[in-house]
Amino acid sequence: MRMDVVTLFPEMVEQAVRFGVVGRALTKNLWSLALWNPRAFTSDPHRTVDDRPYGGGPGMVMLAAPLAAALKAARVAQADAGCAASRVLYLSPAGTPLTHARVTALNAQAQQGIGLILLAGRYEGIDERLLAREVDEEIAVGDFVVSGGELPALMLIDALVRQLPGALNDEASAEEESFVDGLLDCPHYTRPPVYEDEAVPEVLLSGDHAAIAQWRRIQSLGRTAERRPELLERRGLTKEDARLLEKYWQAHTGQAYTDKAKK
Ligand code: 9WO
């Protein structure tokens, strides 16, 4: 997978991708990264990348021309690297909320040779004319504003790379991960068997893999119903999942899960 990032702080991205799963995947050449600083594509002595907003108001706006030149360089580099096409993704609070399904779809595109160019804004934003001409998709990682698009870009990179074959030590962990089946993850435990007088759930020490799998499913269903009921409504429940959820709900509330809707 080829990814390019257009950013005023390439060092920030370069350092952040060297750690953990993403760093190991980079070392294993499961993906590749190129960074493009719009400041390198300026022609004035002050290497200007921003200016005051027309119409007044606080802060500065990123100029279109340096960004257009940086994006062009990224597109050419991706074509030279064999990408069939490039897709420019702008990280913005106004973008489409990022979901597991969207990450999976972007990965599928990348597997077909589409290079991803992540555009990270700074200041108050980017000249709208650049966005209209160059951006294929705006993506939000949450309903909040941060100081720059770099951290959202790094979240997107992490979510994408984790899905690459060989990126995770145990492929099963990707399957069991939250949102793969539209459910939240089950709770996890490790040594010691008792911590601060709290014991690990007995079933996890039983060695009964079928019982453990069922317990984990019940926990995922129950946690999703408690914390993100809209995810359950969206995905629906099989008869078996409804039966398992009932077990959780009865044990945790003393009520039938269907009664919940009557509150
Ligand atoms: C800022 C903003 C504030 C309110 C409503 C919409 C907004 N869009 C932006 C914006 O695009 N800002 C630029 C990118 C420049 C300032 C830093 N940027 C940014 C991206 N802040 N927060 C994000 C972001 C990206 C993806 N998901 C969540 C937040």
Coordinates of C-alpha atoms and ligand atoms in Angstrom, one line a residue:
M1 CA 0.0 0.0 0.0
R2 CA 1.4 3.4 -1.0
M3 CA 0.4 6.4 1.1
D4 CA 1.6 10.0 0.7
V5 CA 0.9 12.8 3.2
V6 CA 0.9 16.5 2.4
T7 CA 1.8 18.3 5.6
L8 CA 3.6 21.3 6.9
F9 CA 5.1 19.0 9.6
P10 CA 6.6 16.0 7.8
E11 CA 8.8 15.2 10.7
M12 CA 5.8 14.8 12.9
V13 CA 4.3 12.1 10.6
E14 CA 7.7 10.5 9.9
Q15 CA 8.4 10.0 13.6
A16 CA 4.9 8.8 14.5
V17 CA 4.8 6.0 12.0
R18 CA 8.0 4.4 13.3
F19 CA 6.4 2.8 16.3
G20 CA 4.4 -0.4 17.0
V21 CA 2.3 -2.3 14.4
V22 CA 2.6 0.6 11.8
G23 CA 6.4 0.8 12.2
R24 CA 6.9 -2.9 11.9
A25 CA 4.7 -3.0 8.8
L26 CA 6.7 -0.2 7.3
T27 CA 9.9 -2.1 8.0
K28 CA 8.4 -5.2 6.4
N29 CA 7.5 -3.2 3.3
L30 CA 3.8 -3.9 3.8
W31 CA 3.2 -0.3 3.0
S32 CA 5.2 2.7 1.9
L33 CA 5.1 6.4 2.8
A34 CA 6.2 9.6 1.1
L35 CA 5.9 13.1 2.7
W36 CA 5.4 16.4 0.9
N37 CA 5.8 19.8 2.5
P38 CA 4.0 22.6 0.7
R39 CA 6.7 25.0 1.9
A40 CA 9.1 23.2 -0.5
F41 CA 6.8 24.2 -3.3
T42 CA 6.8 28.0 -2.7
S43 CA 8.7 30.5 -4.9
D44 CA 9.0 33.5 -2.6
P45 CA 11.9 34.3 -0.3
H46 CA 9.8 33.8 2.8
R47 CA 8.4 30.4 1.5
T48 CA 4.9 31.6 2.2
V49 CA 2.2 28.9 2.6
D50 CA -0.6 31.0 4.2
D51 CA -2.3 34.4 4.1
R52 CA -5.0 36.4 5.7
P53 CA -8.6 35.4 5.0
Y54 CA -10.6 37.4 2.5
G55 CA -13.6 38.9 4.4
G56 CA -11.5 39.3 7.6
G57 CA -11.6 37.1 10.6
P58 CA -9.0 35.4 12.9
G59 CA -6.1 33.4 11.8
M60 CA -4.7 32.5 8.4
V61 CA -5.7 30.3 5.5
M62 CA -3.4 27.9 3.6
L63 CA -2.7 29.1 0.1
A64 CA -3.9 27.0 -2.8
A65 CA -0.8 27.2 -5.1
P66 CA 1.8 25.5 -2.8
L67 CA -0.7 22.8 -1.9
A68 CA -1.5 22.2 -5.6
A69 CA 2.2 21.8 -6.4
A70 CA 2.7 19.4 -3.5
L71 CA -0.3 17.3 -4.5
K72 CA 0.9 17.3 -8.1
A73 CA 4.3 16.0 -7.0
A74 CA 2.7 13.3 -4.9
R75 CA 0.5 12.2 -7.8
V76 CA 3.5 12.0 -10.1
A77 CA 5.5 10.1 -7.5
Q78 CA 2.6 7.6 -7.0
A79 CA 2.3 7.1 -10.7
D80 CA 6.1 6.5 -11.0
A81 CA 5.7 4.0 -8.2
G82 CA 3.2 2.1 -10.2
C83 CA -0.1 3.4 -8.7
A84 CA -2.9 3.1 -11.2
A85 CA -4.5 6.3 -9.8
S86 CA -4.4 8.5 -6.8
R87 CA -7.2 9.5 -4.4
V88 CA -6.8 12.7 -2.3
L89 CA -8.4 12.4 1.2
Y90 CA -8.7 15.6 3.2
L91 CA -8.9 15.2 7.0
S92 CA -11.6 17.6 8.2
P93 CA -14.2 17.8 11.0
A94 CA -16.7 18.4 8.2
G95 CA -15.8 15.1 6.5
T96 CA -17.7 11.8 6.4
P97 CA -17.3 10.0 9.8
L98 CA -14.6 7.3 9.4
T99 CA -15.9 3.8 10.1
H100 CA -14.4 0.3 10.0
A101 CA -16.4 -0.3 6.8
R102 CA -14.8 2.8 5.2
V103 CA -11.3 1.8 6.2
T104 CA -11.9 -1.7 4.7
A105 CA -13.2 -0.1 1.5
L106 CA -10.2 2.2 1.2
N107 CA -7.9 -0.8 1.8
A108 CA -9.7 -2.6 -1.0
Q109 CA -9.0 0.4 -3.3
A110 CA -5.4 0.4 -2.3
Q111 CA -5.1 -3.3 -3.1
Q112 CA -6.3 -2.4 -6.6
G113 CA -3.3 0.0 -6.9
I114 CA -5.0 3.2 -5.9
G115 CA -2.5 5.4 -4.1
L116 CA -3.9 7.4 -1.1
I117 CA -2.8 11.0 -0.7
L118 CA -3.7 12.4 2.8
L119 CA -4.0 16.2 2.9
A120 CA -3.4 17.6 6.4
G121 CA -4.5 21.2 6.9
R122 CA -3.3 23.7 9.4
Y123 CA -4.2 27.3 10.5
E124 CA -7.9 28.0 10.0
G125 CA -8.1 25.8 6.9
I126 CA -7.4 25.6 3.2
D127 CA -8.5 27.8 0.3
E128 CA -11.8 26.3 -0.8
R129 CA -10.8 26.5 -4.4
L130 CA -8.0 24.0 -3.8
L131 CA -10.3 21.7 -1.9
A132 CA -12.9 21.8 -4.7
R133 CA -10.3 21.1 -7.4
E134 CA -8.2 18.5 -5.7
V135 CA -10.0 16.6 -2.9
D136 CA -11.8 13.3 -3.7
E137 CA -13.1 12.7 -0.2
E138 CA -13.3 14.5 3.2
I139 CA -12.9 12.3 6.2
A140 CA -13.6 13.0 9.9
V141 CA -12.2 10.9 12.7
G142 CA -14.6 12.5 15.2
D143 CA -16.8 15.4 15.9
F144 CA -14.1 17.6 17.3
V145 CA -11.4 20.0 16.0
V146 CA -7.7 19.6 16.6
S147 CA -4.8 21.8 15.6
G148 CA -4.0 20.1 12.4
G149 CA -4.9 17.3 10.1
E150 CA -1.8 15.3 10.9
L151 CA -3.1 13.4 14.0
P152 CA -6.3 12.5 12.1
A153 CA -4.2 11.4 9.2
L154 CA -2.1 9.2 11.5
M155 CA -5.2 7.6 12.9
L156 CA -6.4 6.8 9.4
I157 CA -3.0 5.4 8.5
D158 CA -3.0 3.2 11.7
A159 CA -6.5 1.9 11.0
L160 CA -5.6 1.1 7.4
V161 CA -2.2 -0.6 8.1
R162 CA -3.6 -2.8 10.9
Q163 CA -5.8 -4.4 8.3
L164 CA -2.9 -5.3 6.0
P165 CA -2.1 -9.1 5.8
G166 CA 0.9 -9.7 8.0
A167 CA 0.6 -6.4 9.9
L168 CA -0.8 -8.0 13.1
N169 CA 1.0 -10.8 14.8
D170 CA -2.2 -12.7 15.1
E171 CA -4.6 -12.2 12.3
A172 CA -7.4 -13.4 14.6
S173 CA -7.0 -10.3 16.7
A174 CA -8.0 -8.3 13.6
E175 CA -11.1 -10.4 13.3
E176 CA -12.0 -10.2 17.0
E177 CA -11.3 -6.4 17.0
S178 CA -14.1 -4.0 17.7
F179 CA -16.3 -3.1 14.8
V180 CA -15.3 -6.1 12.6
D181 CA -18.7 -7.6 13.3
G182 CA -20.2 -4.3 14.1
L183 CA -19.8 -5.0 17.8
L184 CA -17.6 -3.6 20.6
D185 CA -14.7 -5.7 21.8
C186 CA -15.1 -8.1 24.7
P187 CA -13.1 -7.3 27.9
H188 CA -9.5 -8.7 28.1
Y189 CA -7.6 -10.1 31.1
T190 CA -4.1 -11.4 31.7
R191 CA -1.9 -12.3 34.7
P192 CA -2.2 -12.2 37.7
P193 CA -5.4 -14.4 38.2
V194 CA -6.4 -12.1 41.1
Y195 CA -5.6 -8.3 41.0
E196 CA -6.5 -6.1 43.9
D197 CA -8.9 -8.9 45.1
E198 CA -10.6 -9.1 41.7
A199 CA -10.4 -12.4 40.0
V200 CA -10.4 -13.1 36.3
P201 CA -13.8 -14.5 35.1
E202 CA -13.6 -18.3 35.8
V203 CA -14.6 -19.3 32.2
L204 CA -11.4 -17.7 30.9
L205 CA -9.3 -20.1 33.0
S206 CA -11.5 -23.1 32.1
G207 CA -9.8 -24.1 28.9
D208 CA -13.3 -24.7 27.5
H209 CA -12.8 -22.9 24.2
A210 CA -16.5 -23.1 23.2
A211 CA -17.6 -21.7 26.5
I212 CA -14.9 -19.0 26.3
A213 CA -16.0 -18.0 22.8
Q214 CA -19.6 -17.8 23.9
W215 CA -18.7 -15.7 27.0
R216 CA -16.8 -13.3 24.7
R217 CA -19.7 -13.0 22.3
I218 CA -22.1 -12.4 25.2
Q219 CA -19.8 -9.7 26.5
S220 CA -19.4 -8.0 23.1
L221 CA -23.2 -8.0 22.6
G222 CA -23.9 -6.7 26.1
R223 CA -21.3 -4.0 26.0
T224 CA -22.5 -2.9 22.6
A225 CA -26.2 -2.8 23.8
E226 CA -25.1 -0.7 26.9
R227 CA -22.7 1.7 25.2
R228 CA -23.6 1.9 21.5
P229 CA -27.2 0.7 21.1
E230 CA -27.3 2.4 17.7
L231 CA -24.7 0.0 16.4
L232 CA -27.0 -2.9 17.3
E233 CA -30.0 -1.3 15.8
R234 CA -28.0 -0.8 12.6
R235 CA -26.7 -4.3 12.3
G236 CA -29.7 -6.2 13.7
L237 CA -29.5 -9.4 15.8
T238 CA -29.6 -13.1 14.8
K239 CA -31.8 -15.3 16.9
E240 CA -28.7 -16.7 18.6
D241 CA -27.2 -13.3 19.3
A242 CA -30.6 -12.2 20.7
R243 CA -30.6 -15.2 23.0
L244 CA -27.0 -14.5 24.1
L245 CA -27.7 -10.8 24.7
E246 CA -30.7 -11.8 26.8
K247 CA -28.3 -13.7 29.1
Y248 CA -26.2 -10.6 29.5
W249 CA -29.1 -8.2 30.0
Q250 CA -30.8 -10.4 32.6
A251 CA -27.6 -10.9 34.5
H252 CA -26.8 -7.1 34.5
T253 CA -30.2 -5.5 34.8
G254 CA -32.6 -8.2 35.9
Q255 CA -34.8 -7.2 33.0
A256 CA -35.5 -8.6 29.6
Y257 CA -33.5 -6.8 26.9
T258 CA -36.7 -6.1 24.9
D259 CA -38.1 -4.3 28.0
K260 CA -35.3 -1.8 27.5
A261 CA -37.2 -0.3 24.6
K262 CA -40.2 0.4 26.8
K263 CA -38.3 2.8 29.2
Ligands
9WO1 C1 -11.8 23.4 11.2 C2 -13.2 23.4 11.5 C3 -13.9 23.9 12.6 C4 -15.2 23.8 12.7 C5 -15.9 23.2 11.7 C6 -15.3 22.7 10.5 C7 -13.9 22.8 10.5 N1 -13.0 22.4 9.5 C8 -11.8 22.8 10.0 C9 -10.6 22.4 9.2 O1 -10.7 21.8 8.2 N2 -9.4 22.8 9.7 C10 -8.2 22.5 9.1 C11 -7.7 21.1 9.4 C12 -7.2 23.4 9.6 C13 -7.1 23.4 11.1 C14 -6.8 22.0 11.5 N3 -7.5 21.0 10.8 C15 -8.2 20.1 11.5 C16 -8.7 18.9 10.9 N4 -8.7 20.2 12.7 N5 -9.4 19.1 13.1 C17 -9.4 18.3 12.0 C18 -10.1 17.0 12.0 C19 -9.9 16.2 10.9 C20 -10.6 14.9 10.9 N6 -11.4 14.6 12.0 C21 -11.5 15.5 13.0 C22 -10.9 16.7 13.1

